[in-house]
Each structure stands twice: as structure tokens, then as C-alpha cells.
PDB file of C-alpha atoms in Angstrom:
ATOM      1  CA  UNK G 189     232.041  16.311 173.698  1.00  0.00           C
ATOM      2  CA  UNK G 190     233.880  16.857 176.977  1.00  0.00           C
ATOM      3  CA  UNK G 191     234.077  20.251 178.641  1.00  0.00           C
ATOM      4  CA  UNK G 192     237.866  20.182 178.277  1.00  0.00           C
ATOM      5  CA  UNK G 193     237.658  19.540 174.531  1.00  0.00           C
ATOM      6  CA  UNK G 194     235.255  22.458 174.128  1.00  0.00           C
ATOM      7  CA  UNK G 195     237.601  24.734 176.084  1.00  0.00           C
ATOM      8  CA  UNK G 196     240.472  23.608 173.853  1.00  0.00           C
ATOM      9  CA  UNK G 197     238.458  24.423 170.731  1.00  0.00           C
ATOM     10  CA  UNK G 198     237.462  27.842 172.071  1.00  0.00           C
ATOM     11  CA  UNK G 199     241.054  28.736 172.927  1.00  0.00           C
ATOM     12  CA  UNK G 200     242.333  27.712 169.492  1.00  0.00           C
ATOM     13  CA  UNK G 201     239.463  29.505 167.740  1.00  0.00           C
ATOM     14  CA  UNK G 202     240.100  32.697 169.718  1.00  0.00           C
ATOM     15  CA  UNK G 203     243.778  32.650 168.756  1.00  0.00           C
ATOM     16  CA  UNK G 204     242.804  32.193 165.100  1.00  0.00           C
ATOM     17  CA  UNK G 205     240.283  35.071 165.297  1.00  0.00           C
ATOM     18  CA  UNK G 206     242.954  37.398 166.698  1.00  0.00           C
ATOM     19  CA  UNK G 207     245.431  36.313 164.035  1.00  0.00           C
ATOM     20  CA  UNK G 208     242.903  36.765 161.229  1.00  0.00           C
ATOM     21  CA  UNK G 209     241.815  40.194 162.482  1.00  0.00           C
ATOM     22  CA  UNK G 210     245.449  41.332 162.592  1.00  0.00           C
ATOM     23  CA  UNK G 211     245.806  40.591 158.866  1.00  0.00           C
ATOM     24  CA  UNK G 212     242.785  42.685 157.864  1.00  0.00           C
ATOM     25  CA  UNK G 213     242.456  46.447 157.579  1.00  0.00           C
ATOM     26  CA  UNK G 214     239.009  46.265 159.204  1.00  0.00           C
ATOM     27  CA  UNK G 215     236.378  43.731 160.212  1.00  0.00           C
ATOM     28  CA  UNK G 216     232.893  44.246 161.615  1.00  0.00           C
ATOM     29  CA  UNK G 217     232.756  40.660 162.868  1.00  0.00           C
ATOM     30  CA  UNK G 218     234.906  37.508 162.708  1.00  0.00           C
ATOM     31  CA  UNK G 219     233.971  34.114 164.121  1.00  0.00           C
ATOM     32  CA  UNK G 220     236.125  30.984 163.982  1.00  0.00           C
ATOM     33  CA  UNK G 221     234.844  27.566 165.026  1.00  0.00           C
ATOM     34  CA  UNK G 222     237.413  24.767 165.345  1.00  0.00           C
ATOM     35  CA  UNK G 223     236.575  21.087 165.769  1.00  0.00           C
ATOM     36  CA  UNK G 224     239.638  19.542 167.454  1.00  0.00           C
ATOM     37  CA  UNK G 225     241.406  19.256 170.813  1.00  0.00           C
ATOM     38  CA  UNK G 226     244.895  19.984 172.119  1.00  0.00           C
ATOM     39  CA  UNK G 227     245.953  16.348 171.673  1.00  0.00           C
ATOM     40  CA  UNK G 228     245.055  16.471 167.975  1.00  0.00           C
ATOM     41  CA  UNK G 229     246.644  19.907 167.607  1.00  0.00           C
ATOM     42  CA  UNK G 230     249.914  18.552 168.995  1.00  0.00           C
ATOM     43  CA  UNK G 231     249.682  15.839 166.335  1.00  0.00           C
ATOM     44  CA  UNK G 232     249.000  18.493 163.712  1.00  0.00           C
ATOM     45  CA  UNK G 233     245.353  17.631 163.068  1.00  0.00           C
ATOM     46  CA  UNK G 234     241.975  19.360 163.094  1.00  0.00           C
ATOM     47  CA  UNK G 235     238.633  17.792 162.189  1.00  0.00           C
ATOM     48  CA  UNK G 236     237.094  20.970 160.780  1.00  0.00           C
ATOM     49  CA  UNK G 237     237.432  24.745 160.733  1.00  0.00           C
ATOM     50  CA  UNK G 238     234.550  27.126 160.015  1.00  0.00           C
ATOM     51  CA  UNK G 239     235.214  30.827 159.487  1.00  0.00           C
ATOM     52  CA  UNK G 240     232.518  33.471 159.109  1.00  0.00           C
ATOM     53  CA  UNK G 241     232.875  37.216 158.910  1.00  0.00           C
ATOM     54  CA  UNK G 242     231.132  40.445 158.013  1.00  0.00           C
ATOM     55  CA  UNK G 243     232.529  43.699 156.689  1.00  0.00           C
ATOM     56  CA  UNK G 244     236.004  42.314 155.996  1.00  0.00           C
ATOM     57  CA  UNK G 245     238.415  44.836 154.441  1.00  0.00           C
ATOM     58  CA  UNK G 246     241.853  44.106 152.979  1.00  0.00           C
ATOM     59  CA  UNK G 247     244.268  46.111 150.825  1.00  0.00           C
ATOM     60  CA  UNK G 248     242.371  49.255 151.978  1.00  0.00           C
ATOM     61  CA  UNK G 249     239.652  49.071 149.298  1.00  0.00           C
ATOM     62  CA  UNK G 250     238.795  45.366 148.945  1.00  0.00           C
ATOM     63  CA  UNK G 251     235.698  44.696 151.042  1.00  0.00           C
ATOM     64  CA  UNK G 252     233.555  41.563 151.441  1.00  0.00           C
ATOM     65  CA  UNK G 253     230.148  42.045 153.043  1.00  0.00           C
ATOM     66  CA  UNK G 254     229.845  38.418 154.195  1.00  0.00           C
ATOM     67  CA  UNK G 255     232.117  35.370 154.090  1.00  0.00           C
ATOM     68  CA  UNK G 256     231.615  31.753 155.117  1.00  0.00           C
ATOM     69  CA  UNK G 257     234.475  29.260 154.755  1.00  0.00           C
ATOM     70  CA  UNK G 258     234.381  25.560 155.682  1.00  0.00           C
ATOM     71  CA  UNK G 259     237.395  23.196 155.761  1.00  0.00           C
ATOM     72  CA  UNK G 260     237.460  19.493 156.722  1.00  0.00           C
ATOM     73  CA  UNK G 261     240.232  17.108 157.850  1.00  0.00           C
ATOM     74  CA  UNK G 262     243.124  19.557 158.066  1.00  0.00           C
ATOM     75  CA  UNK G 263     246.814  18.958 158.730  1.00  0.00           C
ATOM     76  CA  UNK G 264     248.259  21.960 160.586  1.00  0.00           C
ATOM     77  CA  UNK G 265     251.550  23.140 162.042  1.00  0.00           C
ATOM     78  CA  UNK G 266     251.106  22.835 165.856  1.00  0.00           C
ATOM     79  CA  UNK G 267     253.492  25.707 166.663  1.00  0.00           C
ATOM     80  CA  UNK G 268     251.681  28.124 164.371  1.00  0.00           C
ATOM     81  CA  UNK G 269     248.448  27.737 166.376  1.00  0.00           C
ATOM     82  CA  UNK G 270     250.103  29.259 169.434  1.00  0.00           C
ATOM     83  CA  UNK G 271     250.781  32.387 167.356  1.00  0.00           C
ATOM     84  CA  UNK G 272     247.204  32.673 166.096  1.00  0.00           C
ATOM     85  CA  UNK G 273     248.311  31.594 162.636  1.00  0.00           C
ATOM     86  CA  UNK G 274     246.823  28.257 161.579  1.00  0.00           C
ATOM     87  CA  UNK G 275     249.492  27.239 159.074  1.00  0.00           C
ATOM     88  CA  UNK G 276     248.423  24.363 156.864  1.00  0.00           C
ATOM     89  CA  UNK G 277     250.967  21.644 156.109  1.00  0.00           C
ATOM     90  CA  UNK G 278     249.317  21.162 152.736  1.00  0.00           C
ATOM     91  CA  UNK G 279     246.798  23.249 150.767  1.00  0.00           C
ATOM     92  CA  UNK G 280     243.275  22.075 151.520  1.00  0.00           C
ATOM     93  CA  UNK G 281     240.019  22.173 149.565  1.00  0.00           C
ATOM     94  CA  UNK G 282     237.278  24.290 151.087  1.00  0.00           C
ATOM     95  CA  UNK G 283     233.740  25.433 150.412  1.00  0.00           C
ATOM     96  CA  UNK G 284     233.209  29.192 150.529  1.00  0.00           C
ATOM     97  CA  UNK G 285     230.315  31.610 150.221  1.00  0.00           C
ATOM     98  CA  UNK G 286     231.031  35.296 149.568  1.00  0.00           C
ATOM     99  CA  UNK G 287     228.587  38.203 149.447  1.00  0.00           C
ATOM    100  CA  UNK G 288     229.734  41.473 147.867  1.00  0.00           C
ATOM    101  CA  UNK G 289     227.699  44.643 147.365  1.00  0.00           C
ATOM    102  CA  UNK G 290     227.574  46.810 144.257  1.00  0.00           C
ATOM    103  CA  UNK G 291     229.226  49.656 146.163  1.00  0.00           C
ATOM    104  CA  UNK G 292     232.054  47.443 147.408  1.00  0.00           C
ATOM    105  CA  UNK G 293     232.659  45.972 143.939  1.00  0.00           C
ATOM    106  CA  UNK G 294     232.990  49.407 142.334  1.00  0.00           C
ATOM    107  CA  UNK G 295     235.261  50.639 145.088  1.00  0.00           C
ATOM    108  CA  UNK G 296     237.504  47.612 144.518  1.00  0.00           C
ATOM    109  CA  UNK G 297     237.451  47.807 140.708  1.00  0.00           C
ATOM    110  CA  UNK G 298     238.807  51.353 140.754  1.00  0.00           C
ATOM    111  CA  UNK G 299     241.197  50.921 143.691  1.00  0.00           C
ATOM    112  CA  UNK G 300     244.945  51.338 143.263  1.00  0.00           C
ATOM    113  CA  UNK G 301     245.414  47.694 144.286  1.00  0.00           C
ATOM    114  CA  UNK G 302     243.181  46.267 141.531  1.00  0.00           C
ATOM    115  CA  UNK G 303     244.389  48.749 138.913  1.00  0.00           C
ATOM    116  CA  UNK G 304     248.000  47.827 139.636  1.00  0.00           C
ATOM    117  CA  UNK G 305     247.198  44.100 139.464  1.00  0.00           C
ATOM    118  CA  UNK G 306     245.260  44.369 136.228  1.00  0.00           C
ATOM    119  CA  UNK G 307     247.286  43.577 133.130  1.00  0.00           C
ATOM    120  CA  UNK G 308     246.645  44.874 129.636  1.00  0.00           C
ATOM    121  CA  UNK G 309     244.613  42.460 127.499  1.00  0.00           C
ATOM    122  CA  UNK G 310     246.138  41.511 124.143  1.00  0.00           C
ATOM    123  CA  UNK G 311     243.640  40.898 121.346  1.00  0.00           C
ATOM    124  CA  UNK G 312     244.570  39.135 118.116  1.00  0.00           C
ATOM    125  CA  UNK G 313     242.585  41.024 115.478  1.00  0.00           C
ATOM    126  CA  UNK G 314     243.194  39.246 112.165  1.00  0.00           C
ATOM    127  CA  UNK G 315     246.848  38.670 112.976  1.00  0.00           C
ATOM    128  CA  UNK G 316     247.435  42.145 114.441  1.00  0.00           C
ATOM    129  CA  UNK G 317     247.918  42.446 118.213  1.00  0.00           C
ATOM    130  CA  UNK G 318     245.907  45.237 119.816  1.00  0.00           C
ATOM    131  CA  UNK G 319     246.336  45.967 123.512  1.00  0.00           C
ATOM    132  CA  UNK G 320     243.368  46.954 125.679  1.00  0.00           C
ATOM    133  CA  UNK G 321     244.034  48.560 129.074  1.00  0.00           C
ATOM    134  CA  UNK G 322     241.108  49.233 131.396  1.00  0.00           C
ATOM    135  CA  UNK G 323     241.116  52.742 132.897  1.00  0.00           C
ATOM    136  CA  UNK G 324     237.750  53.004 134.616  1.00  0.00           C
ATOM    137  CA  UNK G 325     235.096  50.403 135.439  1.00  0.00           C
ATOM    138  CA  UNK G 326     231.623  50.351 136.939  1.00  0.00           C
ATOM    139  CA  UNK G 327     229.240  47.493 137.700  1.00  0.00           C
ATOM    140  CA  UNK G 328     225.512  48.032 138.133  1.00  0.00           C
ATOM    141  CA  UNK G 329     223.180  45.418 139.620  1.00  0.00           C
ATOM    142  CA  UNK G 330     219.748  46.855 138.784  1.00  0.00           C
ATOM    143  CA  UNK G 331     217.770  43.598 138.715  1.00  0.00           C
ATOM    144  CA  UNK G 332     218.010  39.968 139.734  1.00  0.00           C
ATOM    145  CA  UNK G 333     220.188  37.849 137.402  1.00  0.00           C
ATOM    146  CA  UNK G 334     221.493  40.874 135.494  1.00  0.00           C
ATOM    147  CA  UNK G 335     224.823  42.714 135.548  1.00  0.00           C
ATOM    148  CA  UNK G 336     225.704  45.839 133.574  1.00  0.00           C
ATOM    149  CA  UNK G 337     229.400  46.579 133.088  1.00  0.00           C
ATOM    150  CA  UNK G 338     230.487  49.966 131.789  1.00  0.00           C
ATOM    151  CA  UNK G 339     233.973  51.310 131.450  1.00  0.00           C
ATOM    152  CA  UNK G 340     236.677  53.219 129.659  1.00  0.00           C
ATOM    153  CA  UNK G 341     239.620  51.484 128.037  1.00  0.00           C
ATOM    154  CA  UNK G 342     242.701  52.557 126.098  1.00  0.00           C
ATOM    155  CA  UNK G 343     243.235  50.582 122.889  1.00  0.00           C
ATOM    156  CA  UNK G 344     246.783  50.625 121.510  1.00  0.00           C
ATOM    157  CA  UNK G 345     248.071  49.255 118.234  1.00  0.00           C
ATOM    158  CA  UNK G 346     251.221  49.928 116.183  1.00  0.00           C
ATOM    159  CA  UNK G 347     252.027  53.164 118.002  1.00  0.00           C
ATOM    160  CA  UNK G 348     248.473  54.505 117.818  1.00  0.00           C
ATOM    161  CA  UNK G 349     245.989  54.703 120.673  1.00  0.00           C
ATOM    162  CA  UNK G 350     242.315  55.510 121.061  1.00  0.00           C
ATOM    163  CA  UNK G 351     239.718  55.660 123.798  1.00  0.00           C
ATOM    164  CA  UNK G 352     236.943  53.067 123.958  1.00  0.00           C
ATOM    165  CA  UNK G 353     233.868  53.681 126.106  1.00  0.00           C
ATOM    166  CA  UNK G 354     231.540  50.701 126.382  1.00  0.00           C
ATOM    167  CA  UNK G 355     228.638  49.063 128.185  1.00  0.00           C
ATOM    168  CA  UNK G 356     227.857  45.332 128.382  1.00  0.00           C
ATOM    169  CA  UNK G 357     224.904  43.400 129.797  1.00  0.00           C
ATOM    170  CA  UNK G 358     225.947  40.076 131.330  1.00  0.00           C
ATOM    171  CA  UNK G 359     223.998  37.151 132.765  1.00  0.00           C
ATOM    172  CA  UNK G 360     225.709  35.414 135.712  1.00  0.00           C
ATOM    173  CA  UNK G 361     227.090  31.890 135.922  1.00  0.00           C
ATOM    174  CA  UNK G 362     224.692  29.290 137.294  1.00  0.00           C
ATOM    175  CA  UNK G 363     224.821  25.527 137.762  1.00  0.00           C
ATOM    176  CA  UNK G 364     223.133  25.183 134.354  1.00  0.00           C
ATOM    177  CA  UNK G 365     224.845  27.861 132.248  1.00  0.00           C
ATOM    178  CA  UNK G 366     228.166  29.739 131.987  1.00  0.00           C
ATOM    179  CA  UNK G 367     228.500  33.523 132.109  1.00  0.00           C
ATOM    180  CA  UNK G 368     226.600  34.935 129.106  1.00  0.00           C
ATOM    181  CA  UNK G 369     227.259  38.287 127.394  1.00  0.00           C
ATOM    182  CA  UNK G 370     223.787  39.448 126.372  1.00  0.00           C
ATOM    183  CA  UNK G 371     224.822  42.676 124.660  1.00  0.00           C
ATOM    184  CA  UNK G 372     227.841  44.914 124.062  1.00  0.00           C
ATOM    185  CA  UNK G 373     227.594  48.558 123.007  1.00  0.00           C
ATOM    186  CA  UNK G 374     230.060  51.350 122.341  1.00  0.00           C
ATOM    187  CA  UNK G 375     229.202  54.720 123.883  1.00  0.00           C
ATOM    188  CA  UNK G 376     229.661  58.388 122.986  1.00  0.00           C
ATOM    189  CA  UNK G 377     229.338  57.775 119.252  1.00  0.00           C
ATOM    190  CA  UNK G 378     232.288  55.377 119.135  1.00  0.00           C
ATOM    191  CA  UNK G 379     232.421  52.155 117.142  1.00  0.00           C
ATOM    192  CA  UNK G 380     234.573  49.064 116.695  1.00  0.00           C
ATOM    193  CA  UNK G 381     235.129  46.774 113.742  1.00  0.00           C
ATOM    194  CA  UNK G 382     233.438  43.385 113.520  1.00  0.00           C
ATOM    195  CA  UNK G 383     236.864  41.743 113.713  1.00  0.00           C
ATOM    196  CA  UNK G 384     237.714  43.639 116.915  1.00  0.00           C
ATOM    197  CA  UNK G 385     234.335  42.697 118.417  1.00  0.00           C
ATOM    198  CA  UNK G 386     234.904  39.004 117.647  1.00  0.00           C
ATOM    199  CA  UNK G 387     238.382  39.107 119.230  1.00  0.00           C
ATOM    200  CA  UNK G 388     237.092  40.983 122.297  1.00  0.00           C
ATOM    201  CA  UNK G 389     234.159  38.628 122.879  1.00  0.00           C
ATOM    202  CA  UNK G 390     236.498  35.659 122.462  1.00  0.00           C
ATOM    203  CA  UNK G 391     238.798  37.061 125.137  1.00  0.00           C
ATOM    204  CA  UNK G 392     235.853  37.766 127.451  1.00  0.00           C
ATOM    205  CA  UNK G 393     234.733  34.144 127.045  1.00  0.00           C
ATOM    206  CA  UNK G 394     238.256  32.946 127.845  1.00  0.00           C
ATOM    207  CA  UNK G 395     238.403  35.052 131.020  1.00  0.00           C
ATOM    208  CA  UNK G 396     234.950  34.021 132.272  1.00  0.00           C
ATOM    209  CA  UNK G 397     235.813  30.338 131.784  1.00  0.00           C
ATOM    210  CA  UNK G 398     238.925  30.481 133.971  1.00  0.00           C
ATOM    211  CA  UNK G 399     238.740  27.680 136.531  1.00  0.00           C
ATOM    212  CA  UNK G 400     240.243  29.634 139.441  1.00  0.00           C
ATOM    213  CA  UNK G 401     241.430  33.095 140.411  1.00  0.00           C
ATOM    214  CA  UNK G 402     243.670  34.100 143.298  1.00  0.00           C
ATOM    215  CA  UNK G 403     242.600  36.154 146.329  1.00  0.00           C
ATOM    216  CA  UNK G 404     245.217  36.381 149.061  1.00  0.00           C
ATOM    217  CA  UNK G 405     246.100  32.845 150.172  1.00  0.00           C
ATOM    218  CA  UNK G 406     243.131  31.289 148.339  1.00  0.00           C
ATOM    219  CA  UNK G 407     242.548  30.056 144.796  1.00  0.00           C
ATOM    220  CA  UNK G 408     238.807  30.404 144.220  1.00  0.00           C
ATOM    221  CA  UNK G 409     236.665  28.659 141.624  1.00  0.00           C
ATOM    222  CA  UNK G 410     233.193  30.143 141.166  1.00  0.00           C
ATOM    223  CA  UNK G 411     230.539  27.453 140.843  1.00  0.00           C
ATOM    224  CA  UNK G 412     227.469  29.655 140.898  1.00  0.00           C
ATOM    225  CA  UNK G 413     226.583  33.354 141.110  1.00  0.00           C
ATOM    226  CA  UNK G 414     223.344  34.615 142.606  1.00  0.00           C
ATOM    227  CA  UNK G 415     222.752  38.184 141.471  1.00  0.00           C
ATOM    228  CA  UNK G 416     220.206  40.271 143.337  1.00  0.00           C
ATOM    229  CA  UNK G 417     219.570  43.989 143.192  1.00  0.00           C
ATOM    230  CA  UNK G 418     222.639  45.653 144.698  1.00  0.00           C
ATOM    231  CA  UNK G 419     224.633  42.524 145.586  1.00  0.00           C
ATOM    232  CA  UNK G 420     226.210  39.282 144.319  1.00  0.00           C
ATOM    233  CA  UNK G 421     226.483  36.012 146.234  1.00  0.00           C
ATOM    234  CA  UNK G 422     229.285  33.707 145.060  1.00  0.00           C
ATOM    235  CA  UNK G 423     229.192  29.985 145.809  1.00  0.00           C
ATOM    236  CA  UNK G 424     232.710  28.702 145.365  1.00  0.00           C
ATOM    237  CA  UNK G 425     235.221  25.962 145.872  1.00  0.00           C
ATOM    238  CA  UNK G 426     238.537  27.207 147.220  1.00  0.00           C
ATOM    239  CA  UNK G 427     242.085  25.941 147.600  1.00  0.00           C
ATOM    240  CA  UNK G 428     243.339  27.406 150.885  1.00  0.00           C
ATOM    241  CA  UNK G 429     247.055  27.661 151.643  1.00  0.00           C
ATOM    242  CA  UNK G 430     247.028  29.409 155.014  1.00  0.00           C
ATOM    243  CA  UNK G 431     244.774  30.816 157.748  1.00  0.00           C
ATOM    244  CA  UNK G 432     244.661  33.838 158.225  1.00  0.00           C
ATOM    245  CA  UNK G 433     244.107  34.312 154.532  1.00  0.00           C
TER     246      UNK G 433
END
């Protein structure tokens, strides 16, 4: 690699770092590594882009402890690079690794942003539609390969409503198995019918088997989850539309 090419890459990477930082509420560290040169940029091409960051905060309460994102063979808008905004001509497949802590997950789950985005879940209980709206959620990561969800939900049906407090033990997705619900319990002396439990577990299975979910300018598909005490590492494939994300 020539010295000029390396200087070109550093200049483009620095512009991208500034642009990415401007889109975030906070960031402890952001590093962008671009494999290209000005001649390729003018032609709208980049060989590879690697982005890594720590302590990335968006939407005030959504925080990622660590992120690594790798993209290959990218078509970009040359003019956007000058503005620190690497605009992709076409969405591109990427490999991403995300690390989130228990504290950050719970902060996000109960943030205004997530609560506003979360839709009520409709359950078909023997032909009757019952709506379940989450009101409070907590995730505990006490041991490796174990997640404990607890929460409060409002269940509505035919003009009636009731509170449901619950706790569920879940095993994470791996390369060999899907997400598994190990147990589900009602709390505070509450109970649910067998029919409601079947409908709820069916909906949980449907949600956990979703191929992709959207975060910002990325559609992320989780391939594997590594759960350790206090944190989750997600190994994903992503469809990226724009950088900054």
C-alpha cells in the first residue's frame, strides 16, 4: 500500500467517524477503518469498511457497550463522503457483533423510545382476541446461558382488563438450537388459563423466530447469542442502508 493511499483512507475514515459521532447522543470511542483510495471513492467504490465503537448511545436511552461492523465491496455516493456521511448506493450485507450489558438492556426496555415503539400483542385464545400490552420489563442475566425475563402486562378483552405479572426463564439462541422458553410463571398469586398459555407461548415462538429486526438504518438477523453473567454478545448478519447508522 502506498503512503498516499493510506492518507486517503485515513482522511475518509476520519470524516466518517465525525459523521457517525454527530448522529449519536454519546460515544466513548469510535473507530472507522476504510480500505479504498480517492480514485475509487470518485468512482463510488470502497473495498471494505470496518467500524468499531464502545459506549454508543442513541435515542437517549439505547446504549451498546461494544459494536463491531464489517462491510465488503461497497458502492458509495462520492459526494456524501465529503460530508462525513458514507451513503450507500445499495443496501449491503454486513457482519456485526454487539455487546450489551444487563443494565443497558433494562434501561432501554423501559425507555420512552422502546415503550412508544412497542405494539400491543394480539393473542387468539380459542377464537377470542385478547390484547397484551407490556407496561414494565426487566431482564436478569444471573448465569451463563440463562436469561430471566420478568414484567407487568395489561391484558384486555371485550372491554375488560386485568394485570398480569410474570417471570420466564429463557435459553438463548445458538448455532445448534433456537431460543427456548424453559419456564413461565405468573406472580403475585395470579394465574392464566391453559388456552391463554398456549396462545402466549405460540406468540413468543413466533417473535423469537423472526428473521430480522430493525435498528436505525440496519436490519439485523441474530445468528447466535452468547449469554454471560451481566451481558449478552450478539453475533449477527445485518443489512445496512447508510453510514452513519
